[in-house]
Coordinates of C-alpha atoms in Angstrom, one line a residue:
Chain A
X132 CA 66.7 102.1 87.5
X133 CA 70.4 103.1 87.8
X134 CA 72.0 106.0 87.7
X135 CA 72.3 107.1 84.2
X136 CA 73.1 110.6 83.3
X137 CA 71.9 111.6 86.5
X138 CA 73.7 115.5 85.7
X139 CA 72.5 118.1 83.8
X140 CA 73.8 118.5 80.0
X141 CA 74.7 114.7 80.2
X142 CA 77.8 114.8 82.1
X143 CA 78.6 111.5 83.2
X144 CA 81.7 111.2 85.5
X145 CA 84.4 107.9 85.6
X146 CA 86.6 106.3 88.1
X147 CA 89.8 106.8 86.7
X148 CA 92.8 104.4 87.7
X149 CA 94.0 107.0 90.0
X150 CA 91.0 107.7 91.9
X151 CA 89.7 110.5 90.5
X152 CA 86.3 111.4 89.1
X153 CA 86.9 113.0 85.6
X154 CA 84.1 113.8 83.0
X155 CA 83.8 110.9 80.6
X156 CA 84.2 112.1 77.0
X157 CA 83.9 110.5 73.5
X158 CA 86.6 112.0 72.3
X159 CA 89.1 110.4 74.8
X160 CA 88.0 107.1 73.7
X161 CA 87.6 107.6 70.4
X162 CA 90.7 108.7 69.6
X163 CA 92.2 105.3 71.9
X164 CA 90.3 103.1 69.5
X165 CA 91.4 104.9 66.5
X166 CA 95.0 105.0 67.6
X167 CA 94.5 101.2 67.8
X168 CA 94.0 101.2 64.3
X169 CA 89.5 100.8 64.2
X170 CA 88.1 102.4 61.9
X171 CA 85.4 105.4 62.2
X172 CA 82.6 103.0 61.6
X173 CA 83.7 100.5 64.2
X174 CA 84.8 103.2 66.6
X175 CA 81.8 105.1 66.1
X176 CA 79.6 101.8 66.4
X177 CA 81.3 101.1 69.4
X178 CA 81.2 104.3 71.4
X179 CA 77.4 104.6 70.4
X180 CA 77.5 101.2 72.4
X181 CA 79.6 102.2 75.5
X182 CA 77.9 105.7 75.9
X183 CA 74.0 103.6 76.2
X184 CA 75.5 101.6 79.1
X185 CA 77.8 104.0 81.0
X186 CA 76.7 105.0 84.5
X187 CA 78.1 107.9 86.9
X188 CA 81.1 106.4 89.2
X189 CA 81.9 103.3 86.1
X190 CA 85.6 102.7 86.5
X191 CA 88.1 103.7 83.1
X192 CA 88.9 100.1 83.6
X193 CA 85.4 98.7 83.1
X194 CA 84.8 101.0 80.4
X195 CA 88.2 99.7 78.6
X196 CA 87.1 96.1 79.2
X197 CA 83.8 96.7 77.6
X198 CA 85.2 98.4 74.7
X199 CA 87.7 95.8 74.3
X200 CA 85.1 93.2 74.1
X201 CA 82.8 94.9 71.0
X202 CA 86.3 95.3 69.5
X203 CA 87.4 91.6 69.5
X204 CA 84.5 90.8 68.1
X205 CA 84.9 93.5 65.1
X206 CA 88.4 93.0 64.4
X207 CA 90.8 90.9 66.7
X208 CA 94.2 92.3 65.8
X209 CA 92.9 96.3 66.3
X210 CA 91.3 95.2 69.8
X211 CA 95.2 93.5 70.9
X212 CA 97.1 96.8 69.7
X213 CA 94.3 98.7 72.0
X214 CA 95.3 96.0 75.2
X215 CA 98.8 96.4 74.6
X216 CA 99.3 98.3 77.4
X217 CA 97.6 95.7 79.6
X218 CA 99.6 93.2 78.0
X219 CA 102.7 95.5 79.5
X220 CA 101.1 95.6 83.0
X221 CA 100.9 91.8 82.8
X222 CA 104.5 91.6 82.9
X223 CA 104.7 92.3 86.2
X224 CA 102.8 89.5 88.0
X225 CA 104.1 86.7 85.9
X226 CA 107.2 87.7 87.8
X227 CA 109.3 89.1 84.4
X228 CA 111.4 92.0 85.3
X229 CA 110.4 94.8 83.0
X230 CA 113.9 95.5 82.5
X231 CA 114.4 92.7 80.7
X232 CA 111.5 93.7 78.3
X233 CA 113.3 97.0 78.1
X234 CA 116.7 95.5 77.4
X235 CA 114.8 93.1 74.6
X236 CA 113.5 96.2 73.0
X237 CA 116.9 97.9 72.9
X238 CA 118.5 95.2 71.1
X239 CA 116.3 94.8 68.5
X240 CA 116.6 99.0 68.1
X241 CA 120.4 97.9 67.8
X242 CA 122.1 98.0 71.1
X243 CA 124.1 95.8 72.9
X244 CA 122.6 95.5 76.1
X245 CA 123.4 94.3 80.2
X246 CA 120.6 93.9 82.7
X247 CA 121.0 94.3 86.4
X248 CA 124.2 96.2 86.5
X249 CA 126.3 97.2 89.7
X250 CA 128.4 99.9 88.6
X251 CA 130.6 102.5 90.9
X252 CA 130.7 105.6 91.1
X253 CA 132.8 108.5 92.6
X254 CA 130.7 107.8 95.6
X255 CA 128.5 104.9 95.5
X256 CA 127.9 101.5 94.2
X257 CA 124.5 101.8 92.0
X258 CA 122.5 99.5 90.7
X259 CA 121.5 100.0 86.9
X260 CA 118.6 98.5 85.4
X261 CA 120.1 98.4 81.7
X262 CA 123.5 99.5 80.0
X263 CA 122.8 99.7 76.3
X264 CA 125.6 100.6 73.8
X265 CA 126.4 100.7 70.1
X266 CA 129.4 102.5 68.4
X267 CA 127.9 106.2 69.8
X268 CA 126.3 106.0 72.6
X269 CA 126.4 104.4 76.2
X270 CA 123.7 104.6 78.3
X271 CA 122.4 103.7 81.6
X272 CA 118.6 103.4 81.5
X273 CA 116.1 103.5 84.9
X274 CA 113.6 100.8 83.7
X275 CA 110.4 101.8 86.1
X276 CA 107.5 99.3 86.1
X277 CA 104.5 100.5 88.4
X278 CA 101.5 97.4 88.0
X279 CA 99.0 100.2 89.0
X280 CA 97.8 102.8 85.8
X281 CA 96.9 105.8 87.4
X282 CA 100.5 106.3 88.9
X283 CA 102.9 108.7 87.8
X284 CA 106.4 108.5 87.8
X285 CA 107.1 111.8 89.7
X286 CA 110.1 113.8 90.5
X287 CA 111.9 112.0 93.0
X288 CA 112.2 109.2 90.9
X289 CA 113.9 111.5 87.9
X290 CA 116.0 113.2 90.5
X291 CA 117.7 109.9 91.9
X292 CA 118.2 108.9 88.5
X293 CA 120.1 112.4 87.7
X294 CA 122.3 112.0 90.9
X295 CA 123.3 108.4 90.1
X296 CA 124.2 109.3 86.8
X297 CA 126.3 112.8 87.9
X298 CA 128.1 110.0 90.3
X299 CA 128.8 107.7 87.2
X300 CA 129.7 110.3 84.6
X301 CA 133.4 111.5 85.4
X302 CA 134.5 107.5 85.3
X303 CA 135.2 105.7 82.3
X304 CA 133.9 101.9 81.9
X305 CA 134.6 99.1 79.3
X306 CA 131.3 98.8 77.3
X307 CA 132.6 98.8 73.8
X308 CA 136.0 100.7 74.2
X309 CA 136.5 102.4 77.0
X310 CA 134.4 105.2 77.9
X311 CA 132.1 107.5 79.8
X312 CA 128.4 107.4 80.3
X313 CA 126.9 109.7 77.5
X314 CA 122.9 109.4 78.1
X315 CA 120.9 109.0 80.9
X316 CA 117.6 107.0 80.5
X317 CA 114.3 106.7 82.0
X318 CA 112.1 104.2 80.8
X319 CA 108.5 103.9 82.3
X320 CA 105.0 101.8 81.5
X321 CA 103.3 105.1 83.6
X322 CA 102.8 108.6 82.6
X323 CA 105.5 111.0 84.1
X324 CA 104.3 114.5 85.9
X325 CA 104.6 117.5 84.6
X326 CA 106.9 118.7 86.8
X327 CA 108.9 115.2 86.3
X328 CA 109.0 116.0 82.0
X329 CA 110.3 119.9 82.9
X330 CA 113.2 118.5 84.8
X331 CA 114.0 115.5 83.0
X332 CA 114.2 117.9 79.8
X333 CA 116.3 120.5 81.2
X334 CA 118.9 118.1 82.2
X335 CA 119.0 116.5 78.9
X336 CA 117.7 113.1 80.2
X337 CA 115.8 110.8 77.6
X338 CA 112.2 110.4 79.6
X339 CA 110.3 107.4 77.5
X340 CA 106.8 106.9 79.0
X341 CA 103.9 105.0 77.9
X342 CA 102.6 107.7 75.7
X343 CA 105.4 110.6 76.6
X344 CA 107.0 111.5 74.0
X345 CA 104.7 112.2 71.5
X346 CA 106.5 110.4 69.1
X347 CA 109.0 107.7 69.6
X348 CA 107.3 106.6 73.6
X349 CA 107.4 103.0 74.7
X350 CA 103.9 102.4 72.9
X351 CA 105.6 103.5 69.8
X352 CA 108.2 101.5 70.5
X353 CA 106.5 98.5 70.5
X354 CA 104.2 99.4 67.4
X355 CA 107.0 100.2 65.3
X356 CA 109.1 97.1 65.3
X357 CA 106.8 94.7 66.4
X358 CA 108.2 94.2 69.3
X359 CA 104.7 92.9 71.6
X360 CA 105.3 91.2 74.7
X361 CA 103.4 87.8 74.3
X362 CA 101.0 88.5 76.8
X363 CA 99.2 90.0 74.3
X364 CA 97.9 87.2 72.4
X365 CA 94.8 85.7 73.3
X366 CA 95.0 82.4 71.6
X367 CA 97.4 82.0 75.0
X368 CA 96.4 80.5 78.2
X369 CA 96.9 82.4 81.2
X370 CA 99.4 79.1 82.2
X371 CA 100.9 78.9 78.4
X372 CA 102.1 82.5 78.8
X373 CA 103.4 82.0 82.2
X374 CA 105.3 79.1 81.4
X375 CA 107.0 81.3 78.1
X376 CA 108.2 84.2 80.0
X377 CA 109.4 81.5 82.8
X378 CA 111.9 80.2 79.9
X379 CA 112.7 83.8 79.6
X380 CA 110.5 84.3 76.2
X381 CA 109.3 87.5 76.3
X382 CA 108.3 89.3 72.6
X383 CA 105.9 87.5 70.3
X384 CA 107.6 87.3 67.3
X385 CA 110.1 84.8 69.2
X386 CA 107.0 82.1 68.6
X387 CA 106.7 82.8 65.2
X388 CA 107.1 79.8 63.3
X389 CA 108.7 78.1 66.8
X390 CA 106.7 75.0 66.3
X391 CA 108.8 72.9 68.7
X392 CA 108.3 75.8 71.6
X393 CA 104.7 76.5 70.6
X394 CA 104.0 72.2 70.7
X395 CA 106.1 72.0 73.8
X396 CA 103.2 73.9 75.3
X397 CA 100.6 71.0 74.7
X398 CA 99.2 72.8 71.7
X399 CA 97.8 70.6 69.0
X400 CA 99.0 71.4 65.4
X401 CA 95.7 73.6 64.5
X402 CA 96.3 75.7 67.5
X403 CA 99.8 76.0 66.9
X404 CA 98.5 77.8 63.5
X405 CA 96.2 79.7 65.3
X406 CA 98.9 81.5 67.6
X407 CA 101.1 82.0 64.6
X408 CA 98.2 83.7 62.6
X409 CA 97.6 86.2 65.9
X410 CA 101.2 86.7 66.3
X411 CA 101.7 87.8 62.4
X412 CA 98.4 90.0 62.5
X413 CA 99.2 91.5 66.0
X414 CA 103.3 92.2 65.6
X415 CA 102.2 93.0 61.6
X416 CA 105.1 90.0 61.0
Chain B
X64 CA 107.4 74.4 128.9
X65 CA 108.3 77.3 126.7
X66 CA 111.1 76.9 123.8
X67 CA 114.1 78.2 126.2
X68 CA 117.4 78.3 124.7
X69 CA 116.9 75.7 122.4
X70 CA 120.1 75.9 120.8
X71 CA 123.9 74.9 122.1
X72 CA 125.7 77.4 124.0
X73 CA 122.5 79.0 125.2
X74 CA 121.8 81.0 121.8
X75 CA 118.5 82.4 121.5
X76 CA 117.8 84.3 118.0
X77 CA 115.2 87.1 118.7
X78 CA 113.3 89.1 116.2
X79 CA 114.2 92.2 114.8
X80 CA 112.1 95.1 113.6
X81 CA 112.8 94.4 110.0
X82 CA 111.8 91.0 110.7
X83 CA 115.2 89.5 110.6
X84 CA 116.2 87.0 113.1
X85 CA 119.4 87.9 115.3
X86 CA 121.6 86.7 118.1
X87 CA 120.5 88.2 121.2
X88 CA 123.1 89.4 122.8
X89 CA 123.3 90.7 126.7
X90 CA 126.2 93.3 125.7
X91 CA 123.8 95.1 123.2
X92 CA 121.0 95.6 125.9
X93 CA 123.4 96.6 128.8
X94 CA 125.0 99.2 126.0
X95 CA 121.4 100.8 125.8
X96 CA 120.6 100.2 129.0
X97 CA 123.8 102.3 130.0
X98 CA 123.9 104.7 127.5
X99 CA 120.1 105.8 128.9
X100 CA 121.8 106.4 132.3
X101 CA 121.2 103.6 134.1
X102 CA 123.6 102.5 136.6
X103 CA 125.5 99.2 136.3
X104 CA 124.0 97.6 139.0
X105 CA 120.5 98.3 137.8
X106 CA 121.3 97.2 134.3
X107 CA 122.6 93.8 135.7
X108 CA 119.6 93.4 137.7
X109 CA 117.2 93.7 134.8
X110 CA 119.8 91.4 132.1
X111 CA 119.3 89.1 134.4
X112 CA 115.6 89.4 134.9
X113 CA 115.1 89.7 131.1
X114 CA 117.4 86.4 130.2
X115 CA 115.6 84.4 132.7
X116 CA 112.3 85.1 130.6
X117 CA 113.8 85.0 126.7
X118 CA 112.6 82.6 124.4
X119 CA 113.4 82.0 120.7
X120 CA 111.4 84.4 118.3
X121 CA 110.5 86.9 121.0
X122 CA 110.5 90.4 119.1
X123 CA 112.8 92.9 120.3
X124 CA 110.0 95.5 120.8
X125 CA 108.7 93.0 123.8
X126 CA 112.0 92.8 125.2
X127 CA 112.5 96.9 125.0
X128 CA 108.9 97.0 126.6
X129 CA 110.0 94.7 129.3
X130 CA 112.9 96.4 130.2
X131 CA 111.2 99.8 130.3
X132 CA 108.4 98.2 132.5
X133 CA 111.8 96.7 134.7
X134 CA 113.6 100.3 134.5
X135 CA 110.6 102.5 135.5
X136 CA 110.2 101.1 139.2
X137 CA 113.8 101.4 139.6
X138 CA 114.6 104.6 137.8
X139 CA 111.8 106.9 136.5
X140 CA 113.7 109.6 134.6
X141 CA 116.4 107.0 133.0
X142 CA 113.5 104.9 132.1
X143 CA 111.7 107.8 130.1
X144 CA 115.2 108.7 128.2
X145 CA 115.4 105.1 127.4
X146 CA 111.8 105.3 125.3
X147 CA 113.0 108.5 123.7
X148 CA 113.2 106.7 120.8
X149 CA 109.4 105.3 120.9
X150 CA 108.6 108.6 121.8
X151 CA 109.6 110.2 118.3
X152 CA 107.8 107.2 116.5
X153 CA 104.9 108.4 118.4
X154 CA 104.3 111.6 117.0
X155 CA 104.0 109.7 113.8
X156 CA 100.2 108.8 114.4
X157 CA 99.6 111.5 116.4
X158 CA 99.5 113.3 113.1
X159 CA 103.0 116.0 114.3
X160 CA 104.7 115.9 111.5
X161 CA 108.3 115.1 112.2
X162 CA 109.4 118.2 110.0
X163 CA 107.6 120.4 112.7
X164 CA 110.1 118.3 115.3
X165 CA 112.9 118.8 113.5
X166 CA 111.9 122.1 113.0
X167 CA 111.6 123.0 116.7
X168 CA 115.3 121.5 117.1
X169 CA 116.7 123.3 115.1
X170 CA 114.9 126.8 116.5
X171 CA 116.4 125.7 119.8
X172 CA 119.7 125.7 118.4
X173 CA 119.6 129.1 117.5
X174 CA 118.5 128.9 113.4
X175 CA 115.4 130.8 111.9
X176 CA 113.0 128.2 110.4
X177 CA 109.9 127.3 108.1
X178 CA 108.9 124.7 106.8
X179 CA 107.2 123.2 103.8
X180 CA 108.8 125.5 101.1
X181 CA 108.3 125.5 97.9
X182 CA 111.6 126.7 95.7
X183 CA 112.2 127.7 92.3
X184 CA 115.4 125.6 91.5
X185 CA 116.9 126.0 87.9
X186 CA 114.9 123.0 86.3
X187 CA 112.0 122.2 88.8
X188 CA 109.8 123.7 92.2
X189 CA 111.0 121.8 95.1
X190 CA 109.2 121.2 98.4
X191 CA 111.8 121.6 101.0
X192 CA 110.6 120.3 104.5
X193 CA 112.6 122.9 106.4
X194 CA 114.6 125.6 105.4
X195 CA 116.9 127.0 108.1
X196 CA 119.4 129.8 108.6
X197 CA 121.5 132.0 111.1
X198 CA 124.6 134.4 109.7
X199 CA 126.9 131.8 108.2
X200 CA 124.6 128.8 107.0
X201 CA 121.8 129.1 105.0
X202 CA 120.3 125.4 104.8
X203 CA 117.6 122.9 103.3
X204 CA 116.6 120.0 105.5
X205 CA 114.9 117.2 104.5
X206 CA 112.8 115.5 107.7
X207 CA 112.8 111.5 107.0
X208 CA 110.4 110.2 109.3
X209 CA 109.3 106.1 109.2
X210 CA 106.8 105.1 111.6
X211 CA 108.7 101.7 111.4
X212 CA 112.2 100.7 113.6
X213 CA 113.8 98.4 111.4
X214 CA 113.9 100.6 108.1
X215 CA 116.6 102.0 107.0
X216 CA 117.1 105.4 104.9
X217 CA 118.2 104.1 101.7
X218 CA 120.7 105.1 98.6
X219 CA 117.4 106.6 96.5
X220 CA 116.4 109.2 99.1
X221 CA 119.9 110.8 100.0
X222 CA 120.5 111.0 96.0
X223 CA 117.3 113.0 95.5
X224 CA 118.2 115.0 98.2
X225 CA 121.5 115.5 96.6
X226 CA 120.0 116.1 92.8
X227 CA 117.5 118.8 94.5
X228 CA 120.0 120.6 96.0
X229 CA 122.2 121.0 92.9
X230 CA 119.4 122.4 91.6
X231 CA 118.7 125.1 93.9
X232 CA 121.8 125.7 94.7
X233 CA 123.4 127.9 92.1
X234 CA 120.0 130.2 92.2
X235 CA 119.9 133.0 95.4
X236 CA 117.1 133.7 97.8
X237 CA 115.9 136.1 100.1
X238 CA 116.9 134.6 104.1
X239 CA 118.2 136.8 105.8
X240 CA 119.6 138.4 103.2
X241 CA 120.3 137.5 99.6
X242 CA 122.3 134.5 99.2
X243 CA 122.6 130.7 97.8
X244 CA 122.1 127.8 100.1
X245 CA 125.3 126.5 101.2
X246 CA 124.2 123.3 103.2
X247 CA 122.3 120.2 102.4
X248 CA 120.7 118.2 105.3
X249 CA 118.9 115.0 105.9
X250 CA 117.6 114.4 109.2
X251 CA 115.8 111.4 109.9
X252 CA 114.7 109.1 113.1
X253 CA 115.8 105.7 111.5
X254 CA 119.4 104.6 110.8
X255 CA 120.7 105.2 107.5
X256 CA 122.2 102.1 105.0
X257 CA 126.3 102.3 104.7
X258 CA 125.9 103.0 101.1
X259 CA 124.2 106.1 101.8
X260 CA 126.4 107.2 104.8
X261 CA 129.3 106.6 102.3
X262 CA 127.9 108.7 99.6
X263 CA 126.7 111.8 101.9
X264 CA 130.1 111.9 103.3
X265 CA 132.0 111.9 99.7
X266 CA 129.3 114.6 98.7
X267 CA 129.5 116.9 101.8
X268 CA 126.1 116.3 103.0
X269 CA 125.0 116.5 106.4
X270 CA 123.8 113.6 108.0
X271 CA 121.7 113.1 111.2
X272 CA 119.9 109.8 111.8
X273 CA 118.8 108.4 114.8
X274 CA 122.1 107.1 116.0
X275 CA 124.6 108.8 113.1
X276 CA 126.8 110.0 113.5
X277 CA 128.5 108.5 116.9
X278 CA 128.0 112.2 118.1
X279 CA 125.5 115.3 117.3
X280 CA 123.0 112.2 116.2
X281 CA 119.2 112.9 116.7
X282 CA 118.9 111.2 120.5
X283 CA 121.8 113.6 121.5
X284 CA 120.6 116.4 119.3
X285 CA 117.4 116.2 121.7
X286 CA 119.4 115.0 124.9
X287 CA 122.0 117.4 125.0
X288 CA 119.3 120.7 124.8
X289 CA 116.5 118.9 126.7
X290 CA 114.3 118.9 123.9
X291 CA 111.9 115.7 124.3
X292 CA 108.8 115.3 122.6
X293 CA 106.1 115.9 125.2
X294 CA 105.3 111.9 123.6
X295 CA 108.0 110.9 126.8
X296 CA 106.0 111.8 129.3
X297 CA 104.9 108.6 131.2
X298 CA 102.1 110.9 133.2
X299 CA 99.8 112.2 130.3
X300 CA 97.5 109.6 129.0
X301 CA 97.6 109.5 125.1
X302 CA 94.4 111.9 124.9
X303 CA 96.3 114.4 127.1
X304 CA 99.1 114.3 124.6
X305 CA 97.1 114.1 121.4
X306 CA 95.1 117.5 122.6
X307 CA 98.7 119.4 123.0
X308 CA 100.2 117.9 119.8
X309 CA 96.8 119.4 117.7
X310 CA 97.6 122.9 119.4
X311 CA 101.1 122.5 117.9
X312 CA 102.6 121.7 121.5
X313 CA 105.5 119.6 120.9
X314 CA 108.4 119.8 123.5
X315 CA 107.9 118.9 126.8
X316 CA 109.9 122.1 127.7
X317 CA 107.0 124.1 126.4
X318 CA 104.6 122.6 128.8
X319 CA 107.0 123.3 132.2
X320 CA 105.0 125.7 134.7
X321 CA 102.7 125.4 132.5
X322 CA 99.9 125.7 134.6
X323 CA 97.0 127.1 132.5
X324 CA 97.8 124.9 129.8
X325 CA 98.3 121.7 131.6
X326 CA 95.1 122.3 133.8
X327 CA 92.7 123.1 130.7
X328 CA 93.5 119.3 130.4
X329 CA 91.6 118.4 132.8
X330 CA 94.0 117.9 135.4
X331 CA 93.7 118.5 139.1
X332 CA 96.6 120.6 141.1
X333 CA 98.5 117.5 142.6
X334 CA 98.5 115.9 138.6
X335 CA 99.9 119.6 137.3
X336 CA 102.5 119.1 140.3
X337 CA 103.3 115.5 138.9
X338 CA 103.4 116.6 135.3
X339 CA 105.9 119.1 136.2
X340 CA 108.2 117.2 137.8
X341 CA 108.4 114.6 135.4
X342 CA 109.2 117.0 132.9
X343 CA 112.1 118.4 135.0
X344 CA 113.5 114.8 135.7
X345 CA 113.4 113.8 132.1
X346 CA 114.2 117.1 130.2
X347 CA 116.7 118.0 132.6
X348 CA 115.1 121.1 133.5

């Protein structure tokens, strides 16, 4: 018989992506599904599920897989928002720099955007991830992918990124006019440390993590304007999706309605319908 | 037959510790060889032993072990100086952490230490590896230690060091005294990138590496003041060492006339006699 329950007052503990053993509780993955947009029934219906089957030592990842799976099966455009953040971590074997996800999100927020950027400073040559601009702003932005959940982007990180920017912000550049650097940007797919969020705030940095801020963090992001990297939809082989983000097609709604791209793929005309339907019910499009 | 010189004009391209392939050339080993205090008829001898034996792809850790092997009949105390630089590697697994090395140094050169500190800066707590002071400087030192030759101490780290320091440094703390920290090391046993030598010299930082700057660098650092890791010494067997660098033994100084210490290692009165002579040949003392 496994190892159910085996502590008193039902205490079950999970493998969390870090390592650690933490209690499991319902209320941690209920309010996931809900924030994925299930409803009470389904959420309840599903947790009611999970909770029969969990045993001490189950990893966050298994449990998320599961859940996943009784979600698909309830309602297939809630169940993608809730493996968006897989969909993220995906990025990074197929070989597609984050930053260019990061750069495709800024433009469609409105910026003008440059990826891999050398730029020198009073004392050094850096290398910047993105430059994003519009008629207000100019800022350099640290886009940092880890392909592990569970790590945290910690202070080291945030202080390299102040230095380079203290190096960059007496000189002026041509981005729109010439001018100085006026923001400082971190952009991560991890959680940052607390100690990491204290800095970063007292030095007026923009910190966007996966769900750091509470409003407006990359999840949000994403949400908001539809912006989905394609390895969300599952109507998409693992190869399909590969072969897009080869060509440098990252967001879904760039298949919308792109018959030719979605056909060049060797997908027959009802298929090609299929995607489109996922990518308007995932992106809301 | 072995692949000897394959290539015109007697090239043979031998492996580097970062895994790059590179010219070997006779100039750069006689230059160590010399620079460890062997004499120019001993370092000719052993060239020439060593280029009779090359072959394409041999790594230059074999070669440096080859040489040593060469040097030690001929030269027992220039031999040991010449693996200095193993030696500090070595107190990577023996679980010495090179902050207590670095630590030790800097005792020997008349500064007040601790290490692992924890300080308040204006926006975050900060470990500091060593924090060191005398009447004039008060100083943080960060302790860089790789376990690797071959890698190189890059942009990222000397800009957190620098990003840390700004942010202790306007605050005051109690070292012998009541004042702010007024210099900001990095001491580390690799060789640092050009970038980063270029930006710690705009920024005022102090800079020791392994063979930075051309003088005051690590190996002289511990040449000039006879203060090898007890790693050098050619007669203690790795257990022998391991036992002293768990009782927080370090220096090799620390051991000379030793007696009750080196006998509780188990070795007999000619062995102590040994011990200490080596230790006078090689530390100079």
């Amino acid at each position: 018989m496994p190892l159910a329950f085996p502590i008193t007052n039902g205490m079950v503990r999970i493998l969390k992506a870090g390592g650690q053993l933490e209690e499991f509780k319902q209320e941690k993955l209920e309010r996931s599904l809900l924030k994925a947009g299930a409803g009470r029934t389904i959420a309840s219906e599903i947790i009611g599920h999970i909770e029969r089957e969990l045993k001490e030592g189950m990893s966050t990842s298994q449990i998320y897989k599961h859940a996943f799976f009784l979600l698909e099966k309830k309602d297939k455009p809630v169940a993608t928002r809730y493996s968006l953040r897989r969909a993220i971590l995906e990025l990074g074997p197929s070989g597609f720099p984050f930053e260019d996800f990061v750069s495709e999100i800024l433009r469609e927020k409105g910026f003008t955007t440059e990826v891999d950027v050398t730029l020198k400073g009073e004392c050094a040559k850096h290398e910047i991830d993105v430059v994003a601009y519009n008629e207000n702003k100019l800022m350099m932005v640290e886009a940092k992918f880890h392909n592990e959940l569970g790590i945290k982007t910690d202070l080291k990180t945030i202080l390299y990124v102040k230095a380079r920017f203290d190096d960059i912000k007496p000189l002026t550049f041509n981005y729109g006019g010439v001018r100085a650097f006026n923001e400082n940007w971190i952009i991560t797919n991890t959680k940052f440390t607390e100690s990491t969020i204290g800095y970063g705030k007292c030095k007026n940095m923009i910190m966007i993590g996966w769900n750091y801020p509470g409003k407006g963090n990359l999840q949000d992001m994403i949400e908001d304007s539809g912006l989905h990297p394609l390895t969300c939809l599952s109507s998409l082989s693992q190869r399909q999706k590969g072969e897009l983000l080869r060509k440098g097609i990252v967001l879904c709604r760039k298949l919308k309605d792109n018959y030719q791209e979605l056909e060049s793929l060797g997908i027959k005309k009802g298929g090609v319908d299929e995607v489109n339907k996922e990518i308007g019910l995932v992106c809301g499009l």
